[in-house]
Amino acid sequence: MRSNREMQLRGSAVLVGSLLALSAPGGAAVPRTGPRIAADTLTAMPASGITKPLRAQRQVTQAPVTSAAWRKLTATGRWQASWDRATGVPSRIWGSGLPAPGASASAMLAEAYARAALAEYIAMLAPGATPDDFQLAANHTDGELRSVGFVQTHGGRAVVGGQVSFRFKRDRLFVIASEALPNIALPAAPQAAPRVRMTAAVLQDRTTTALRRELALPAAPVSAPGDEVILPLVADDAVLGYRVAVPVTIDGGAAGRYLAYADAATGETLAVRQMNLFASPTGTLLYHGVDRYPARPRIDRPAALAHVTVGATAETTAHDGTLALPDTTPQTVTTAVTGDLVAVVDKDSGTLATTQLPLTAGGQAVWDPSAVPESDAQVQVYLNVNTAKDFARTLDPGLALLDAQITANVNLPQDCNAFFDGMAVNFFQSSAQCQNTGLIQDVVFHEFGHAVHTGEIIPGVGAFDGAMSEGVADFLAVQITGDHGMGRGFFYTDDPLRDLDPPDTEARWPEDIGEIHQTGMIIGGALWDLRKALIAELGEPAGILLIEKLYIGALRRSVDIPSSLIEVLATDDDDGDLSNGTPHECEIRAAYGRHGLRTATGSVDAPTVVSSPTAMATVTVTLTGLNTRCAASASGDSDAIDHTDVIWKPMGSSTVTAGSVIATASADLSMYSGQVPVPTDSTLLYQVHVSFKDGSGLTLPDNLADPFYELYEGPIMPLYCTTFEDGDPLAAGWTTGTTDGSPSPWVWGTPTSGATDPHAAFSGTHALVQVLDGDYAPKTSSFVKMPPVDIGQWSDVHLQYRRWLAVEDSHFDQAVITVGGNIVWQNASAAMGDSSALQHIDREWRFQDVALSGHQPGHTLNLGWMLTSDAGLQFGGWALDDVCVVANTDGVCGDGRITAHEGCDDGAGNADAPNACRTWCQLPSCGDGIVDDGEQCDPGPTGDAVCDSSCKLVNPPASGGCCQTDRGGAGGALGLGAVALGLVLRRRRRARR
C-alpha cells in the first residue's frame, strides 16, 4: 500500500523542475527521441484530444466580483480576494475574519467551522461541487496558525490538484483558499458498446506499451497503475476538460523520471509531466570539500553519518565525522559515499568512489578525491546533501524527509543541468561549457531545496508550483551561503547563475513571467529583499529567524507565487485578522511590491459618449486594495504612488500621445482625476498607467488584446436601444442560431459566475450572453442578431454598447460583429501562426463604439454578433448589455450637404439618379458588390475568374447562353444553377481568407 505522502505526490502531480533550461527546451532532460516535455508542465498527449498547451503558471486577478456568495461573505466584514483566471474560483480570500471560538486549540471545532464555511460558500469556492465531494486531508497547527485542508473528489475519484483550505488564528477564520476544479463533466462514453473494465494486468500492459512509445523509452520500467482519478486539463485561462485516468510513472534514468496519466479505459497516455526538478578511542574522518566550487580553496569537512569499515567491522560515523576505534593501534578505514541520510549512485560508470585511509586514535583521516573529477563529484554531493539537510533541520525539525536516506545520482551522461525528480537528486557531468554540477555546492543545495518544498506542502492546503519551487529552492541555497548570487562556478567563473539581488532591474510579476527558473526569480528576489529588511530592522539573528519562519509558512500553504504574499502575511499575523495588518506587514508588502506582487487593483470612470462639443473630458481612476497602513513605515509604503498618467490616440491611429499626469483627487490617495482631449465626431482611445514609487506599475484596462478604453464625441440620436430589462429579447425580434443547426447557446439571463464571465449585468440584472456562467463549446459557430434597424437618411450610424468578451486569439477562435453579413469588427491576433496567444479577455464591462455606415446598402441595417471556435481552448464568449444603434445628427443623407461621413449628397436627386449618388450617400464604384449602370458584374472588393477588376465579364456568354433558360429541359436550368453555385463558392472562399 502506498504511503499518504506518495499518494499526495502522485495524485497532485507534484513535479520539480530542473536547475537549468540548457539541456532541452523547458529546462530539463527529455527522452532523446521522444516529445519535448517541459519541466513541471503537464503536457497533453494526442490521446487526450487536447491540442492547446496546458498552463505552467496559475494566473490570478483582483477584478471586482459581485456574485451572491461574495456579497454574502463581504456582509460579514472587510474581505479581499484574488481569483484564478482559468477556473474562476478564489485563489485566496483574506480579511477581517469570522469568529471561530475554540478553533485554534481544538482540531474538532476547527474542522466543524471549516466544513460550515465550505457548505455556505461552496458555489463560490467549488462551483458545481457539493460539500460531500471534499474529504479532510489535514488539520495542522504550528502553535499559532491552524490550517484545515480538504481534497476534492468527484464520483468517488480523487480530483488531481483539487482542494479547499481554511486558516485559523486567534479563534478567527481569516484566510480561505481554493484550488477546486469547477463544474466537472466527463466526456460522454461512446454510443457503441459500454465500457468494459480491463483487468489490472491488461491495463498495466497497455499503459506500459503506450508510455514507452510516447516517450521513446522502449526499455524503461513503468509502475503499476494507481487508483482512478479525475484529471483536469487546464490552460492559462480556461479548463479544457476532464478525463478519467490512472497515474503511472516511468524511470528513464538519465533521460529523467516522468509521471503520466493514462486513460483508464484504453491505457493510452493522456498527459505527461516530468519529475526532474536531485567513549572508546576515536578518530575523525574528513572529506576534502569544495567551498562553493572547485576553483576556490578547499575546506576539510566532517564525513557525517557515513557507512565505513574499521578493519573488518562495519560502523557509522557520528555527525561530526568521529568513529570508534577498537584500540589505540593504527587502523585502516574504508569509506565510500553511502550514509544514513544519503546514498550516492554513479550513473556513468556505476562504480562508487571509495578509498582506504590510515587512522590513529585521536587523529584525523582526510579523503581528497580531487584528482578524479567523477569521484570528486560523488564525494562533494555526499557532503553537501548532508549540509543541506542540516540547514533544513533548523527550519523545520519535524520535516520527515530529513531522517530518510535520499538517493543522489551523480555523473549522469549529459551536461549543464541538475534536477530533483520527486525522489532523488540528480547531477550531470562536466563539459567545456559547464562544470560537473555535483561539484557546485549551490546546485546541490538548490536541488535539495525542491525536496524541502515538496515535503513542507500541507495536503489540501498548499500545492506544488514549478516556478514557485525554483524560486524557493534558490532562496534555500542563498540562505545557506548568505550570498544572493546563486550558482557561482557553474560556468567556471565566479559569476552567479542567478542573482536574487541584481544591481539593475528586479524581476517583476507579471512582466517577467517566462521559463520557470526566470519566473522563480520573482519570488526568490522578494524573499531576499524581505530577508534584508528584517535583518536591518531586527538585527541578524532575529531577522533570520523570522524570515525562516515566513519562508516555511509560504512553502506549506502557497499554491503559486502570487498566493505566497497572503500566506506570508498570514504566517506573520498575530491576531487572526489581516484587515488590521500584521507586525511586519510593511516590510513584507514593500519586498513583494518591488517585485510587482501586491493586492492593489483599480477601475476607471470616464464619459463614454460626449454629445456636445467640449475640449476636454475627465478621467477618474479609483484604486482598491491599496495598503494605507505603511505610509510612515521605515521600509516605505509599498503601495505609494509616484504618479498616475493617461496616454491616448485617435481611433485608427498608431501614434500614441505621451501621457499627461493625472492629479490626486482624494485625500486617501486612492482616486486620481485628469483630462483627455475630446476629438470631433470620432473616437478617442486612452489608457491609464499607475506607477508606484518602487518602480512597479499597474495598467488599465487589463486586456492585452484590447488595451485602450474608448470615448466617442458627436451629437447622437438613438435609433434603437435596449437594456435587456424589459423581457427576453429572443422573444421580441432578436434571433439566434448556429451554423450547423444545433441548439443555440445564447441566453437572456442573470450572469453570476465563471472564470472569464461577468458576475453581474452592467445595468439592471439581465444581459444577453453566449452560454450563461460557462464557456462556449469547441468546433461551433453561433450567432445572435438584433431586429432590423431603420436608419432613415442618417449617414453616420454607430453601434454603442457594453461588452464582456472572452475569446481565444482570432487565429483560432473568431468573435465578430457583422452588418449585412459584412464583418465590421473582429478580435485581434498575435499573427504568429499556431503560436498565437493574444487572448481577448475582458475583466470588466467595456464600452465599445463601432462605425456601421457604408457596410450595408439601403436604409436598413442587419446587425449581429457571432463566435466561431476551433477544437482547442474555450472561454466565456460574448456578453452584451445596454445595446444602442445611434446616428450622428451632423450627417443627414439627402440634404444636399456632403458631410465628413458621406461620399456624395445631391439632395433630392437621389430618387431620380440612384446610380449617380446612392441613397446612402456613397458614390458607385467597381468592387462594391453592386452592379451599377455601365458594369457587367461586380463581385466585391476584387475580381475573380468570372468578373475582372474592371467589372467586366471575363468570358461573356453568347446570345442564349448561361442565363437563357427558355429552351426547356434540364440543360438550361443546370447551367444557370452551376454558374450561380460557382459564384457562391468563390465568395465563400474569399470570405474565409
mmCIF file of N, CA and C in Angstrom, residues 855-901:
data_model
loop_
_atom_site.group_PDB
_atom_site.id
_atom_site.type_symbol
_atom_site.label_atom_id
_atom_site.label_comp_id
_atom_site.label_asym_id
_atom_site.label_seq_id
_atom_site.Cartn_x
_atom_site.Cartn_y
_atom_site.Cartn_z
ATOM 1 N N HIS A 855 -21.362 49.873 -44.845
ATOM 2 C CA HIS A 855 -21.159 48.429 -44.918
ATOM 3 C C HIS A 855 -22.371 47.676 -45.458
ATOM 4 N N GLN A 856 -23.543 48.326 -45.448
ATOM 5 C CA GLN A 856 -24.746 47.685 -45.972
ATOM 6 C C GLN A 856 -25.557 48.724 -46.735
ATOM 7 N N PRO A 857 -25.840 48.486 -48.007
ATOM 8 C CA PRO A 857 -26.624 49.449 -48.784
ATOM 9 C C PRO A 857 -28.033 49.617 -48.221
ATOM 10 N N GLY A 858 -28.651 50.769 -48.549
ATOM 11 C CA GLY A 858 -30.033 50.983 -48.173
ATOM 12 C C GLY A 858 -30.186 51.676 -46.840
ATOM 13 N N HIS A 859 -31.419 51.672 -46.357
ATOM 14 C CA HIS A 859 -31.753 52.400 -45.135
ATOM 15 C C HIS A 859 -32.055 51.472 -43.963
ATOM 16 N N THR A 860 -31.723 50.199 -44.098
ATOM 17 C CA THR A 860 -31.944 49.228 -43.030
ATOM 18 C C THR A 860 -30.640 48.504 -42.736
ATOM 19 N N LEU A 861 -30.318 48.373 -41.445
ATOM 20 C CA LEU A 861 -29.116 47.666 -41.037
ATOM 21 C C LEU A 861 -29.504 46.355 -40.357
ATOM 22 N N ASN A 862 -28.800 45.294 -40.730
ATOM 23 C CA ASN A 862 -28.948 43.992 -40.069
ATOM 24 C C ASN A 862 -27.658 43.718 -39.315
ATOM 25 N N LEU A 863 -27.733 43.815 -38.006
ATOM 26 C CA LEU A 863 -26.557 43.804 -37.124
ATOM 27 C C LEU A 863 -26.527 42.510 -36.309
ATOM 28 N N GLY A 864 -25.354 41.894 -36.209
ATOM 29 C CA GLY A 864 -25.260 40.651 -35.452
ATOM 30 C C GLY A 864 -23.902 40.436 -34.818
ATOM 31 N N TRP A 865 -23.866 39.519 -33.860
ATOM 32 C CA TRP A 865 -22.641 39.090 -33.190
ATOM 33 C C TRP A 865 -22.485 37.588 -33.436
ATOM 34 N N MET A 866 -21.261 37.136 -33.686
ATOM 35 C CA MET A 866 -21.028 35.723 -33.969
ATOM 36 C C MET A 866 -19.720 35.299 -33.327
ATOM 37 N N LEU A 867 -19.600 34.031 -32.971
ATOM 38 C CA LEU A 867 -18.349 33.474 -32.490
ATOM 39 C C LEU A 867 -18.182 32.083 -33.067
ATOM 40 N N THR A 868 -17.018 31.855 -33.697
ATOM 41 C CA THR A 868 -16.686 30.564 -34.284
ATOM 42 C C THR A 868 -15.455 30.013 -33.581
ATOM 43 N N SER A 869 -15.530 28.784 -33.091
ATOM 44 C CA SER A 869 -14.447 28.217 -32.282
ATOM 45 C C SER A 869 -13.838 27.010 -32.962
ATOM 46 N N ASP A 870 -12.572 26.744 -32.606
ATOM 47 C CA ASP A 870 -11.919 25.522 -33.080
ATOM 48 C C ASP A 870 -12.015 24.455 -31.993
ATOM 49 N N ALA A 871 -11.198 23.413 -32.111
ATOM 50 C CA ALA A 871 -11.316 22.285 -31.175
ATOM 51 C C ALA A 871 -10.580 22.515 -29.871
ATOM 52 N N GLY A 872 -9.807 23.601 -29.770
ATOM 53 C CA GLY A 872 -8.947 23.760 -28.599
ATOM 54 C C GLY A 872 -9.568 24.586 -27.492
ATOM 55 N N LEU A 873 -8.862 25.650 -27.118
ATOM 56 C CA LEU A 873 -9.178 26.438 -25.935
ATOM 57 C C LEU A 873 -10.522 27.156 -26.066
ATOM 58 N N GLN A 874 -11.302 27.162 -24.973
ATOM 59 C CA GLN A 874 -12.573 27.889 -24.955
ATOM 60 C C GLN A 874 -12.652 28.801 -23.731
ATOM 61 N N PHE A 875 -13.392 29.919 -23.905
ATOM 62 C CA PHE A 875 -13.596 30.882 -22.822
ATOM 63 C C PHE A 875 -15.085 31.193 -22.694
ATOM 64 N N GLY A 876 -15.385 32.309 -22.048
ATOM 65 C CA GLY A 876 -16.776 32.653 -21.764
ATOM 66 C C GLY A 876 -17.561 33.162 -22.947
ATOM 67 N N GLY A 877 -16.883 33.703 -23.993
ATOM 68 C CA GLY A 877 -17.587 34.199 -25.168
ATOM 69 C C GLY A 877 -18.164 35.582 -24.961
ATOM 70 N N TRP A 878 -19.228 35.887 -25.708
ATOM 71 C CA TRP A 878 -19.850 37.207 -25.685
ATOM 72 C C TRP A 878 -20.798 37.358 -24.491
ATOM 73 N N ALA A 879 -20.843 38.568 -23.936
ATOM 74 C CA ALA A 879 -21.916 39.014 -23.050
ATOM 75 C C ALA A 879 -22.225 40.449 -23.459
ATOM 76 N N LEU A 880 -23.504 40.759 -23.707
ATOM 77 C CA LEU A 880 -23.919 42.060 -24.233
ATOM 78 C C LEU A 880 -24.869 42.726 -23.253
ATOM 79 N N ASP A 881 -24.772 44.040 -23.136
ATOM 80 C CA ASP A 881 -25.705 44.807 -22.321
ATOM 81 C C ASP A 881 -25.759 46.236 -22.858
ATOM 82 N N ASP A 882 -26.883 46.912 -22.585
ATOM 83 C CA ASP A 882 -27.087 48.321 -22.952
ATOM 84 C C ASP A 882 -26.689 48.574 -24.399
ATOM 85 N N VAL A 883 -27.355 47.887 -25.312
ATOM 86 C CA VAL A 883 -27.045 47.982 -26.741
ATOM 87 C C VAL A 883 -27.822 49.137 -27.363
ATOM 88 N N CYS A 884 -27.114 50.001 -28.118
ATOM 89 C CA CYS A 884 -27.745 51.116 -28.810
ATOM 90 C C CYS A 884 -27.185 51.244 -30.219
ATOM 91 N N VAL A 885 -28.085 51.469 -31.183
ATOM 92 C CA VAL A 885 -27.684 51.940 -32.504
ATOM 93 C C VAL A 885 -28.059 53.414 -32.551
ATOM 94 N N VAL A 886 -27.089 54.272 -32.846
ATOM 95 C CA VAL A 886 -27.296 55.719 -32.789
ATOM 96 C C VAL A 886 -26.846 56.345 -34.097
ATOM 97 N N ALA A 887 -27.363 57.536 -34.365
ATOM 98 C CA ALA A 887 -26.961 58.312 -35.540
ATOM 99 C C ALA A 887 -26.298 59.591 -35.080
ATOM 100 N N ASN A 888 -25.204 59.928 -35.731
ATOM 101 C CA ASN A 888 -24.589 61.238 -35.540
ATOM 102 C C ASN A 888 -25.413 62.237 -36.334
ATOM 103 N N THR A 889 -26.058 63.160 -35.634
ATOM 104 C CA THR A 889 -27.014 64.049 -36.292
ATOM 105 C C THR A 889 -26.352 65.107 -37.140
ATOM 106 N N ASP A 890 -25.015 65.114 -37.207
ATOM 107 C CA ASP A 890 -24.334 66.009 -38.141
ATOM 108 C C ASP A 890 -24.383 65.472 -39.567
ATOM 109 N N GLY A 891 -24.727 64.208 -39.732
ATOM 110 C CA GLY A 891 -24.671 63.596 -41.055
ATOM 111 C C GLY A 891 -26.039 63.130 -41.519
ATOM 112 N N VAL A 892 -26.718 63.882 -42.454
ATOM 113 C CA VAL A 892 -28.024 63.510 -42.983
ATOM 114 C C VAL A 892 -27.891 63.324 -44.489
ATOM 115 N N CYS A 893 -28.177 62.123 -44.935
ATOM 116 C CA CYS A 893 -28.109 61.833 -46.361
ATOM 117 C C CYS A 893 -29.345 62.401 -47.053
ATOM 118 N N GLY A 894 -29.112 63.198 -48.091
ATOM 119 C CA GLY A 894 -30.222 63.754 -48.860
ATOM 120 C C GLY A 894 -30.464 65.223 -48.612
ATOM 121 N N ASP A 895 -29.634 65.864 -47.750
ATOM 122 C CA ASP A 895 -29.831 67.296 -47.502
ATOM 123 C C ASP A 895 -29.007 68.169 -48.445
ATOM 124 N N GLY A 896 -28.303 67.525 -49.384
ATOM 125 C CA GLY A 896 -27.526 68.280 -50.340
ATOM 126 C C GLY A 896 -26.198 68.793 -49.812
ATOM 127 N N ARG A 897 -25.860 68.436 -48.568
ATOM 128 C CA ARG A 897 -24.600 68.889 -47.948
ATOM 129 C C ARG A 897 -23.730 67.672 -47.673
ATOM 130 N N ILE A 898 -22.556 67.631 -48.291
ATOM 131 C CA ILE A 898 -21.671 66.482 -48.108
ATOM 132 C C ILE A 898 -20.918 66.656 -46.793
ATOM 133 N N THR A 899 -21.226 65.790 -45.829
ATOM 134 C CA THR A 899 -20.551 65.844 -44.533
ATOM 135 C C THR A 899 -19.390 64.854 -44.526
ATOM 136 N N ALA A 900 -18.685 64.817 -43.381
ATOM 137 C CA ALA A 900 -17.429 64.055 -43.315
ATOM 138 C C ALA A 900 -17.623 62.565 -43.573
ATOM 139 N N HIS A 901 -18.801 62.059 -43.334
ATOM 140 C CA HIS A 901 -19.022 60.620 -43.441
ATOM 141 C C HIS A 901 -19.759 60.240 -44.720
#
